[in-house]
Amino acid sequence: MGRYVLKRLLMMIPVFIGVSLIVYCICGSNTRPILMKVGGEDMTLEEEAELKHELGFDQPILIRYVKYMGGMIRGDLGKSHITGDDVLESFLQTFPLTMKVAMSSVLVAILISLPLGIVSALKRGTLTDNASMVVALLGLSIPNFWFGLMMILLFALNLRWLPSVGYKQGIKSLILPAITIGTGMTARLTRQTRSSMLDVLRADYLRTARAKGVSESRVILHHALRNALIPIIATLGGQIAATLAGASVTETVFALPGVGRLVVNAINDMDVNMVTGCVTLKAMVTSVVMLLVDFLFALVDPRIKAQFAKGGKKNG
């Protein structure tokens, strides 16, 4: 297991380098907008050249990137070209809210999708099954930004039950964003739960458990669901990673001061350091989440755990 973890951690290095290089080159290839924002549009050529030298933009982009990565290795992600804020501090200040949005969205998705997917599998071919699949299809089809706006119109402006934007009311401010993101996740998880449960329900060991007098609820929840969790966890892990990495639209719609909104604002300002640092750190978090998903596989499925143990003995 230790060798496997080390291998996965080493595999993250080229991912970070690739992501940071692409983002840095895209944002840093045209530095004139940044110069205009920092120095003003009425700069003289001499002032522009001096500012360009001060910011290091007079050097080739690959040289600037190598220097930037050297600072990143030391834990220094630089400062924003626009506001002067420390990139790492800005990320650490905004990431907890993004994590709260992601986890609350996952909670909404799990509470809805698991029961819905299980019932749909047990009632295969019935009206309940068809209705569940229609709900899942709608969840996949509705864009998050449109659904978020409709939620604001209904629950914030018309009914006045919940705040519309910002994070001034704590948990209440997370409800609408969580439902907005969780709806899309629910659609995918419901379909995956139904598919996994249908595969497991045909297994012989369930008939054996029923023949031994095990209650139907225990057969479904303990035996069937546990063996159906592997693909469900894979889907859930991917959804968590996608939410952490791509919550920009939802955070912008609800004006939440999370990492997603920070990156959007930095992109609008062509803030190279802020965009590169935040996107690279989000890629790091995404990789860690997927690594944790692999560990969950080993905990849920004894066969995978045994495979890790066998691999460790062979390597040893």
Short mmCIF file of N, CA, C and O in Angstrom, two decimals, residues 45-156:
data_model
loop_
_atom_site.label_atom_id
_atom_site.label_comp_id
_atom_site.label_asym_id
_atom_site.label_seq_id
_atom_site.Cartn_x
_atom_site.Cartn_y
_atom_site.Cartn_z
N LEU A 45 6.02 55.44 -23.09
CA LEU A 45 6.75 54.24 -23.46
C LEU A 45 7.84 53.93 -22.44
O LEU A 45 8.12 52.76 -22.13
N GLU A 46 8.48 54.99 -21.93
CA GLU A 46 9.53 54.78 -20.92
C GLU A 46 8.94 54.20 -19.63
O GLU A 46 9.52 53.29 -19.03
N GLU A 47 7.80 54.73 -19.20
CA GLU A 47 7.15 54.23 -17.99
C GLU A 47 6.69 52.78 -18.18
O GLU A 47 6.78 51.96 -17.26
N GLU A 48 6.18 52.49 -19.38
CA GLU A 48 5.74 51.12 -19.66
C GLU A 48 6.92 50.15 -19.63
O GLU A 48 6.82 49.04 -19.08
N ALA A 49 8.05 50.56 -20.21
CA ALA A 49 9.23 49.70 -20.21
C ALA A 49 9.75 49.48 -18.79
O ALA A 49 10.17 48.38 -18.42
N GLU A 50 9.72 50.55 -17.98
CA GLU A 50 10.17 50.44 -16.59
C GLU A 50 9.27 49.50 -15.78
O GLU A 50 9.75 48.67 -15.01
N LEU A 51 7.94 49.63 -15.97
CA LEU A 51 6.99 48.76 -15.26
C LEU A 51 7.13 47.32 -15.73
O LEU A 51 7.05 46.38 -14.93
N LYS A 52 7.37 47.16 -17.01
CA LYS A 52 7.54 45.81 -17.56
C LYS A 52 8.76 45.13 -16.94
O LYS A 52 8.73 43.94 -16.61
N HIS A 53 9.83 45.90 -16.78
CA HIS A 53 11.04 45.35 -16.14
C HIS A 53 10.79 45.06 -14.67
O HIS A 53 11.25 44.04 -14.14
N GLU A 54 10.04 45.93 -14.00
CA GLU A 54 9.76 45.75 -12.58
C GLU A 54 8.95 44.49 -12.33
O GLU A 54 9.19 43.76 -11.35
N LEU A 55 7.99 44.20 -13.20
CA LEU A 55 7.15 43.01 -13.06
C LEU A 55 7.81 41.76 -13.64
O LEU A 55 7.27 40.66 -13.49
N GLY A 56 8.94 41.92 -14.32
CA GLY A 56 9.63 40.78 -14.91
C GLY A 56 9.09 40.35 -16.25
O GLY A 56 9.46 39.28 -16.76
N PHE A 57 8.24 41.17 -16.86
CA PHE A 57 7.63 40.80 -18.13
C PHE A 57 8.56 41.01 -19.32
O PHE A 57 8.19 40.68 -20.45
N ASP A 58 9.73 41.56 -19.08
CA ASP A 58 10.68 41.76 -20.18
C ASP A 58 11.49 40.50 -20.46
O ASP A 58 12.29 40.46 -21.41
N GLN A 59 11.29 39.47 -19.67
CA GLN A 59 11.99 38.20 -19.88
C GLN A 59 11.11 37.23 -20.67
O GLN A 59 9.88 37.36 -20.68
N PRO A 60 11.72 36.25 -21.37
CA PRO A 60 10.93 35.25 -22.10
C PRO A 60 9.99 34.50 -21.16
O PRO A 60 10.30 34.30 -19.97
N ILE A 61 8.86 34.08 -21.68
CA ILE A 61 7.82 33.50 -20.83
C ILE A 61 8.28 32.21 -20.15
O ILE A 61 7.90 31.94 -18.99
N LEU A 62 9.09 31.41 -20.82
CA LEU A 62 9.56 30.16 -20.20
C LEU A 62 10.50 30.45 -19.03
O LEU A 62 10.49 29.73 -18.03
N ILE A 63 11.32 31.51 -19.17
CA ILE A 63 12.19 31.90 -18.06
C ILE A 63 11.35 32.34 -16.87
O ILE A 63 11.62 31.97 -15.71
N ARG A 64 10.32 33.13 -17.14
CA ARG A 64 9.43 33.57 -16.07
C ARG A 64 8.74 32.39 -15.42
O ARG A 64 8.55 32.34 -14.19
N TYR A 65 8.35 31.40 -16.24
CA TYR A 65 7.66 30.23 -15.69
C TYR A 65 8.58 29.42 -14.79
O TYR A 65 8.17 28.97 -13.71
N VAL A 66 9.83 29.23 -15.22
CA VAL A 66 10.79 28.47 -14.41
C VAL A 66 11.00 29.17 -13.06
O VAL A 66 11.05 28.52 -12.01
N LYS A 67 11.11 30.49 -13.08
CA LYS A 67 11.28 31.23 -11.83
C LYS A 67 10.03 31.10 -10.95
O LYS A 67 10.13 30.97 -9.73
N TYR A 68 8.87 31.14 -11.61
CA TYR A 68 7.62 31.00 -10.86
C TYR A 68 7.55 29.63 -10.18
O TYR A 68 7.18 29.52 -9.01
N MET A 69 7.90 28.57 -10.90
CA MET A 69 7.87 27.22 -10.33
C MET A 69 8.91 27.06 -9.23
O MET A 69 8.70 26.33 -8.27
N GLY A 70 10.06 27.75 -9.38
CA GLY A 70 11.05 27.71 -8.32
C GLY A 70 10.49 28.29 -7.02
O GLY A 70 10.73 27.74 -5.94
N GLY A 71 9.75 29.37 -7.14
CA GLY A 71 9.11 29.93 -5.96
C GLY A 71 8.03 29.02 -5.41
O GLY A 71 7.87 28.89 -4.19
N MET A 72 7.28 28.35 -6.29
CA MET A 72 6.23 27.44 -5.85
C MET A 72 6.81 26.28 -5.05
O MET A 72 6.22 25.84 -4.06
N ILE A 73 7.96 25.77 -5.47
CA ILE A 73 8.60 24.68 -4.75
C ILE A 73 8.96 25.11 -3.32
O ILE A 73 8.88 24.33 -2.37
N ARG A 74 9.30 26.39 -3.17
CA ARG A 74 9.63 26.92 -1.84
C ARG A 74 8.39 27.35 -1.06
O ARG A 74 8.49 27.85 0.06
N GLY A 75 7.22 27.15 -1.65
CA GLY A 75 5.98 27.54 -0.99
C GLY A 75 5.58 28.98 -1.24
O GLY A 75 4.66 29.50 -0.59
N ASP A 76 6.25 29.63 -2.18
CA ASP A 76 5.96 31.02 -2.52
C ASP A 76 5.29 31.06 -3.88
O ASP A 76 5.93 30.84 -4.91
N LEU A 77 3.99 31.33 -3.90
CA LEU A 77 3.25 31.40 -5.16
C LEU A 77 3.18 32.83 -5.72
O LEU A 77 2.46 33.08 -6.68
N GLY A 78 3.92 33.73 -5.11
CA GLY A 78 3.96 35.09 -5.61
C GLY A 78 2.79 35.92 -5.11
O GLY A 78 1.99 35.49 -4.28
N LYS A 79 2.72 37.12 -5.64
CA LYS A 79 1.65 38.05 -5.28
C LYS A 79 0.85 38.44 -6.52
O LYS A 79 1.35 38.36 -7.64
N SER A 80 -0.37 38.85 -6.29
CA SER A 80 -1.22 39.29 -7.38
C SER A 80 -0.61 40.52 -8.06
O SER A 80 -0.15 41.45 -7.39
N HIS A 81 -0.61 40.50 -9.40
CA HIS A 81 -0.11 41.66 -10.13
C HIS A 81 -1.04 42.87 -10.00
O HIS A 81 -0.60 44.00 -10.20
N ILE A 82 -2.29 42.61 -9.66
CA ILE A 82 -3.28 43.69 -9.63
C ILE A 82 -3.46 44.24 -8.22
O ILE A 82 -3.39 45.45 -7.99
N THR A 83 -3.71 43.37 -7.25
CA THR A 83 -4.01 43.81 -5.89
C THR A 83 -2.82 43.73 -4.95
O THR A 83 -2.83 44.35 -3.88
N GLY A 84 -1.80 42.95 -5.32
CA GLY A 84 -0.65 42.78 -4.44
C GLY A 84 -0.87 41.75 -3.34
O GLY A 84 0.00 41.54 -2.50
N ASP A 85 -2.05 41.07 -3.35
CA ASP A 85 -2.34 40.06 -2.33
C ASP A 85 -1.49 38.81 -2.55
O ASP A 85 -1.20 38.44 -3.70
N ASP A 86 -1.11 38.18 -1.47
CA ASP A 86 -0.37 36.92 -1.55
C ASP A 86 -1.28 35.83 -2.11
O ASP A 86 -2.40 35.64 -1.62
N VAL A 87 -0.82 35.12 -3.13
CA VAL A 87 -1.66 34.13 -3.82
C VAL A 87 -2.04 32.99 -2.90
O VAL A 87 -3.21 32.58 -2.83
N LEU A 88 -1.06 32.45 -2.17
CA LEU A 88 -1.34 31.32 -1.28
C LEU A 88 -2.32 31.71 -0.18
O LEU A 88 -3.25 30.96 0.13
N GLU A 89 -2.13 32.88 0.40
CA GLU A 89 -3.05 33.33 1.45
C GLU A 89 -4.45 33.53 0.90
O GLU A 89 -5.44 33.19 1.56
N SER A 90 -4.56 34.08 -0.30
CA SER A 90 -5.87 34.28 -0.91
C SER A 90 -6.57 32.96 -1.14
O SER A 90 -7.77 32.82 -0.91
N PHE A 91 -5.81 31.95 -1.60
CA PHE A 91 -6.38 30.63 -1.83
C PHE A 91 -6.85 30.00 -0.51
O PHE A 91 -7.96 29.47 -0.43
N LEU A 92 -6.01 30.07 0.50
CA LEU A 92 -6.35 29.46 1.78
C LEU A 92 -7.53 30.16 2.45
O LEU A 92 -8.28 29.52 3.20
N GLN A 93 -7.71 31.44 2.19
CA GLN A 93 -8.83 32.17 2.76
C GLN A 93 -10.15 31.81 2.08
O GLN A 93 -11.20 31.81 2.72
N THR A 94 -10.10 31.52 0.79
CA THR A 94 -11.33 31.26 0.03
C THR A 94 -11.66 29.78 -0.12
O THR A 94 -12.82 29.43 -0.33
N PHE A 95 -10.66 28.91 0.03
CA PHE A 95 -10.90 27.49 -0.21
C PHE A 95 -11.87 26.85 0.79
O PHE A 95 -12.67 25.99 0.39
N PRO A 96 -11.83 27.20 2.08
CA PRO A 96 -12.79 26.58 3.01
C PRO A 96 -14.24 26.75 2.58
O PRO A 96 -15.05 25.82 2.73
N LEU A 97 -14.60 27.90 2.02
CA LEU A 97 -15.98 28.10 1.57
C LEU A 97 -16.28 27.22 0.37
O LEU A 97 -17.37 26.62 0.28
N THR A 98 -15.33 27.10 -0.55
CA THR A 98 -15.52 26.21 -1.69
C THR A 98 -15.70 24.76 -1.23
O THR A 98 -16.53 24.02 -1.76
N MET A 99 -14.93 24.37 -0.21
CA MET A 99 -15.06 23.02 0.34
C MET A 99 -16.43 22.83 0.99
O MET A 99 -17.06 21.77 0.84
N LYS A 100 -16.93 23.84 1.69
CA LYS A 100 -18.25 23.75 2.30
C LYS A 100 -19.33 23.59 1.24
O LYS A 100 -20.27 22.79 1.40
N VAL A 101 -19.22 24.35 0.16
CA VAL A 101 -20.19 24.25 -0.94
C VAL A 101 -20.15 22.84 -1.54
O VAL A 101 -21.20 22.22 -1.78
N ALA A 102 -18.95 22.32 -1.76
CA ALA A 102 -18.81 20.99 -2.36
C ALA A 102 -19.38 19.91 -1.45
O ALA A 102 -20.12 19.03 -1.90
N MET A 103 -19.04 19.95 -0.16
CA MET A 103 -19.50 18.92 0.76
C MET A 103 -21.01 18.98 0.98
O MET A 103 -21.67 17.94 1.07
N SER A 104 -21.56 20.18 1.06
CA SER A 104 -23.02 20.29 1.21
C SER A 104 -23.73 19.81 -0.05
O SER A 104 -24.80 19.19 0.03
N SER A 105 -23.13 20.04 -1.21
CA SER A 105 -23.71 19.55 -2.46
C SER A 105 -23.69 18.02 -2.50
O SER A 105 -24.66 17.39 -2.94
N VAL A 106 -22.58 17.45 -2.04
CA VAL A 106 -22.47 15.99 -1.99
C VAL A 106 -23.52 15.41 -1.05
O VAL A 106 -24.14 14.37 -1.34
N LEU A 107 -23.71 16.06 0.09
CA LEU A 107 -24.70 15.59 1.06
C LEU A 107 -26.10 15.59 0.44
O LEU A 107 -26.85 14.61 0.59
N VAL A 108 -26.44 16.66 -0.25
CA VAL A 108 -27.75 16.73 -0.93
C VAL A 108 -27.87 15.61 -1.95
O VAL A 108 -28.91 14.92 -2.02
N ALA A 109 -26.82 15.40 -2.73
CA ALA A 109 -26.86 14.37 -3.77
C ALA A 109 -27.02 12.97 -3.19
O ALA A 109 -27.79 12.15 -3.68
N ILE A 110 -26.28 12.68 -2.10
CA ILE A 110 -26.35 11.35 -1.49
C ILE A 110 -27.73 11.09 -0.90
O ILE A 110 -28.31 10.01 -1.07
N LEU A 111 -28.26 12.07 -0.18
CA LEU A 111 -29.56 11.90 0.48
C LEU A 111 -30.69 11.65 -0.53
O LEU A 111 -31.68 10.98 -0.21
N ILE A 112 -30.53 12.15 -1.73
CA ILE A 112 -31.58 11.98 -2.75
C ILE A 112 -31.30 10.78 -3.65
O ILE A 112 -32.18 9.95 -3.91
N SER A 113 -30.06 10.67 -4.11
CA SER A 113 -29.75 9.71 -5.18
C SER A 113 -29.72 8.25 -4.69
O SER A 113 -30.20 7.36 -5.41
N LEU A 114 -29.16 8.00 -3.50
CA LEU A 114 -29.08 6.61 -3.05
C LEU A 114 -30.46 5.99 -2.86
O LEU A 114 -30.74 4.91 -3.41
N PRO A 115 -31.37 6.62 -2.09
CA PRO A 115 -32.72 6.02 -1.97
C PRO A 115 -33.43 5.93 -3.31
O PRO A 115 -34.07 4.92 -3.61
N LEU A 116 -33.29 6.97 -4.14
CA LEU A 116 -33.97 6.98 -5.43
C LEU A 116 -33.43 5.89 -6.35
O LEU A 116 -34.20 5.19 -7.03
N GLY A 117 -32.11 5.72 -6.37
CA GLY A 117 -31.52 4.69 -7.22
C GLY A 117 -31.85 3.29 -6.75
O GLY A 117 -32.11 2.39 -7.57
N ILE A 118 -31.88 3.07 -5.43
CA ILE A 118 -32.21 1.75 -4.89
C ILE A 118 -33.66 1.39 -5.20
O ILE A 118 -33.96 0.28 -5.67
N VAL A 119 -34.57 2.33 -4.94
CA VAL A 119 -35.99 2.07 -5.21
C VAL A 119 -36.21 1.85 -6.70
O VAL A 119 -36.99 0.97 -7.10
N SER A 120 -35.52 2.62 -7.53
CA SER A 120 -35.66 2.46 -8.97
C SER A 120 -35.21 1.08 -9.43
O SER A 120 -35.84 0.47 -10.30
N ALA A 121 -34.13 0.57 -8.83
CA ALA A 121 -33.64 -0.76 -9.20
C ALA A 121 -34.61 -1.84 -8.72
O ALA A 121 -34.87 -2.83 -9.43
N LEU A 122 -35.14 -1.68 -7.51
CA LEU A 122 -36.08 -2.67 -6.97
C LEU A 122 -37.40 -2.67 -7.73
O LEU A 122 -38.06 -3.71 -7.84
N LYS A 123 -37.79 -1.51 -8.26
CA LYS A 123 -39.06 -1.38 -9.00
C LYS A 123 -38.80 -1.27 -10.49
O LYS A 123 -39.48 -0.54 -11.21
N ARG A 124 -37.85 -2.02 -10.98
CA ARG A 124 -37.44 -1.91 -12.38
C ARG A 124 -38.63 -2.13 -13.32
O ARG A 124 -39.40 -3.07 -13.17
N GLY A 125 -38.74 -1.19 -14.29
CA GLY A 125 -39.78 -1.30 -15.30
C GLY A 125 -41.12 -0.74 -14.88
O GLY A 125 -42.06 -0.71 -15.68
N THR A 126 -41.24 -0.28 -13.64
CA THR A 126 -42.51 0.26 -13.16
C THR A 126 -42.56 1.78 -13.37
O THR A 126 -41.60 2.40 -13.83
N LEU A 127 -43.68 2.37 -13.00
CA LEU A 127 -43.83 3.82 -13.10
C LEU A 127 -42.82 4.55 -12.22
O LEU A 127 -42.30 5.60 -12.60
N THR A 128 -42.54 3.98 -11.05
CA THR A 128 -41.55 4.59 -10.15
C THR A 128 -40.18 4.64 -10.79
O THR A 128 -39.47 5.65 -10.72
N ASP A 129 -39.80 3.55 -11.45
CA ASP A 129 -38.51 3.49 -12.14
C ASP A 129 -38.45 4.53 -13.25
O ASP A 129 -37.46 5.28 -13.37
N ASN A 130 -39.48 4.60 -14.05
CA ASN A 130 -39.50 5.56 -15.17
C ASN A 130 -39.47 7.00 -14.66
O ASN A 130 -38.78 7.86 -15.23
N ALA A 131 -40.21 7.26 -13.60
CA ALA A 131 -40.23 8.62 -13.03
C ALA A 131 -38.84 9.00 -12.51
O ALA A 131 -38.39 10.14 -12.68
N SER A 132 -38.14 8.05 -11.88
CA SER A 132 -36.80 8.33 -11.37
C SER A 132 -35.83 8.66 -12.49
O SER A 132 -35.00 9.58 -12.39
N MET A 133 -35.93 7.92 -13.60
CA MET A 133 -35.04 8.18 -14.73
C MET A 133 -35.36 9.51 -15.41
O MET A 133 -34.47 10.18 -15.93
N VAL A 134 -36.64 9.90 -15.40
CA VAL A 134 -37.00 11.22 -15.94
C VAL A 134 -36.38 12.32 -15.09
O VAL A 134 -35.84 13.31 -15.61
N VAL A 135 -36.45 12.16 -13.76
CA VAL A 135 -35.84 13.13 -12.85
C VAL A 135 -34.34 13.21 -13.09
O VAL A 135 -33.75 14.30 -13.14
N ALA A 136 -33.71 12.04 -13.26
CA ALA A 136 -32.26 12.02 -13.52
C ALA A 136 -31.93 12.71 -14.84
O ALA A 136 -30.95 13.46 -14.93
N LEU A 137 -32.73 12.47 -15.86
CA LEU A 137 -32.50 13.09 -17.16
C LEU A 137 -32.64 14.61 -17.08
O LEU A 137 -31.85 15.36 -17.67
N LEU A 138 -33.63 15.07 -16.33
CA LEU A 138 -33.81 16.52 -16.15
C LEU A 138 -32.62 17.13 -15.42
O LEU A 138 -32.14 18.21 -15.77
N GLY A 139 -32.13 16.41 -14.41
CA GLY A 139 -30.97 16.92 -13.67
C GLY A 139 -29.73 17.04 -14.53
O GLY A 139 -28.93 17.96 -14.37
N LEU A 140 -29.57 16.10 -15.48
CA LEU A 140 -28.43 16.16 -16.40
C LEU A 140 -28.60 17.25 -17.45
O LEU A 140 -27.61 17.80 -17.94
N SER A 141 -29.83 17.58 -17.77
CA SER A 141 -30.10 18.49 -18.89
C SER A 141 -30.11 19.96 -18.48
O SER A 141 -29.83 20.84 -19.30
N ILE A 142 -30.47 20.24 -17.23
CA ILE A 142 -30.63 21.63 -16.79
C ILE A 142 -29.26 22.23 -16.45
O ILE A 142 -28.55 21.69 -15.60
N PRO A 143 -28.88 23.33 -17.08
CA PRO A 143 -27.59 23.98 -16.75
C PRO A 143 -27.62 24.53 -15.32
O PRO A 143 -28.63 25.06 -14.87
N ASN A 144 -26.50 24.41 -14.63
CA ASN A 144 -26.42 24.87 -13.24
C ASN A 144 -26.71 26.37 -13.11
O ASN A 144 -27.40 26.80 -12.18
N PHE A 145 -26.16 27.18 -14.03
CA PHE A 145 -26.34 28.63 -13.89
C PHE A 145 -27.80 29.02 -14.03
O PHE A 145 -28.30 29.89 -13.31
N TRP A 146 -28.54 28.34 -14.96
CA TRP A 146 -29.96 28.65 -15.14
C TRP A 146 -30.77 28.20 -13.93
O TRP A 146 -31.62 28.93 -13.42
N PHE A 147 -30.47 26.99 -13.45
CA PHE A 147 -31.20 26.46 -12.30
C PHE A 147 -30.93 27.31 -11.06
O PHE A 147 -31.83 27.56 -10.25
N GLY A 148 -29.69 27.77 -10.91
CA GLY A 148 -29.37 28.63 -9.78
C GLY A 148 -30.14 29.94 -9.81
O GLY A 148 -30.65 30.40 -8.77
N LEU A 149 -30.26 30.53 -10.98
CA LEU A 149 -31.03 31.77 -11.11
C LEU A 149 -32.51 31.53 -10.79
O LEU A 149 -33.16 32.38 -10.16
N MET A 150 -33.05 30.39 -11.25
CA MET A 150 -34.45 30.09 -10.95
C MET A 150 -34.66 29.89 -9.44
O MET A 150 -35.68 30.30 -8.88
N MET A 151 -33.69 29.27 -8.78
CA MET A 151 -33.77 29.07 -7.33
C MET A 151 -33.76 30.41 -6.61
O MET A 151 -34.47 30.62 -5.63
N ILE A 152 -32.92 31.34 -7.09
CA ILE A 152 -32.88 32.68 -6.49
C ILE A 152 -34.21 33.38 -6.66
O ILE A 152 -34.74 33.99 -5.71
N LEU A 153 -34.78 33.31 -7.87
CA LEU A 153 -36.06 33.97 -8.12
C LEU A 153 -37.17 33.42 -7.23
O LEU A 153 -37.98 34.18 -6.69
N LEU A 154 -37.19 32.09 -7.06
CA LEU A 154 -38.27 31.47 -6.30
C LEU A 154 -38.10 31.64 -4.80
O LEU A 154 -38.97 32.17 -4.10
N PHE A 155 -36.97 31.16 -4.28
CA PHE A 155 -36.81 31.06 -2.83
C PHE A 155 -36.26 32.34 -2.18
O PHE A 155 -36.47 32.55 -0.98
N ALA A 156 -35.55 33.16 -2.95
CA ALA A 156 -34.98 34.37 -2.37
C ALA A 156 -35.83 35.61 -2.65
O ALA A 156 -36.15 36.37 -1.73
#
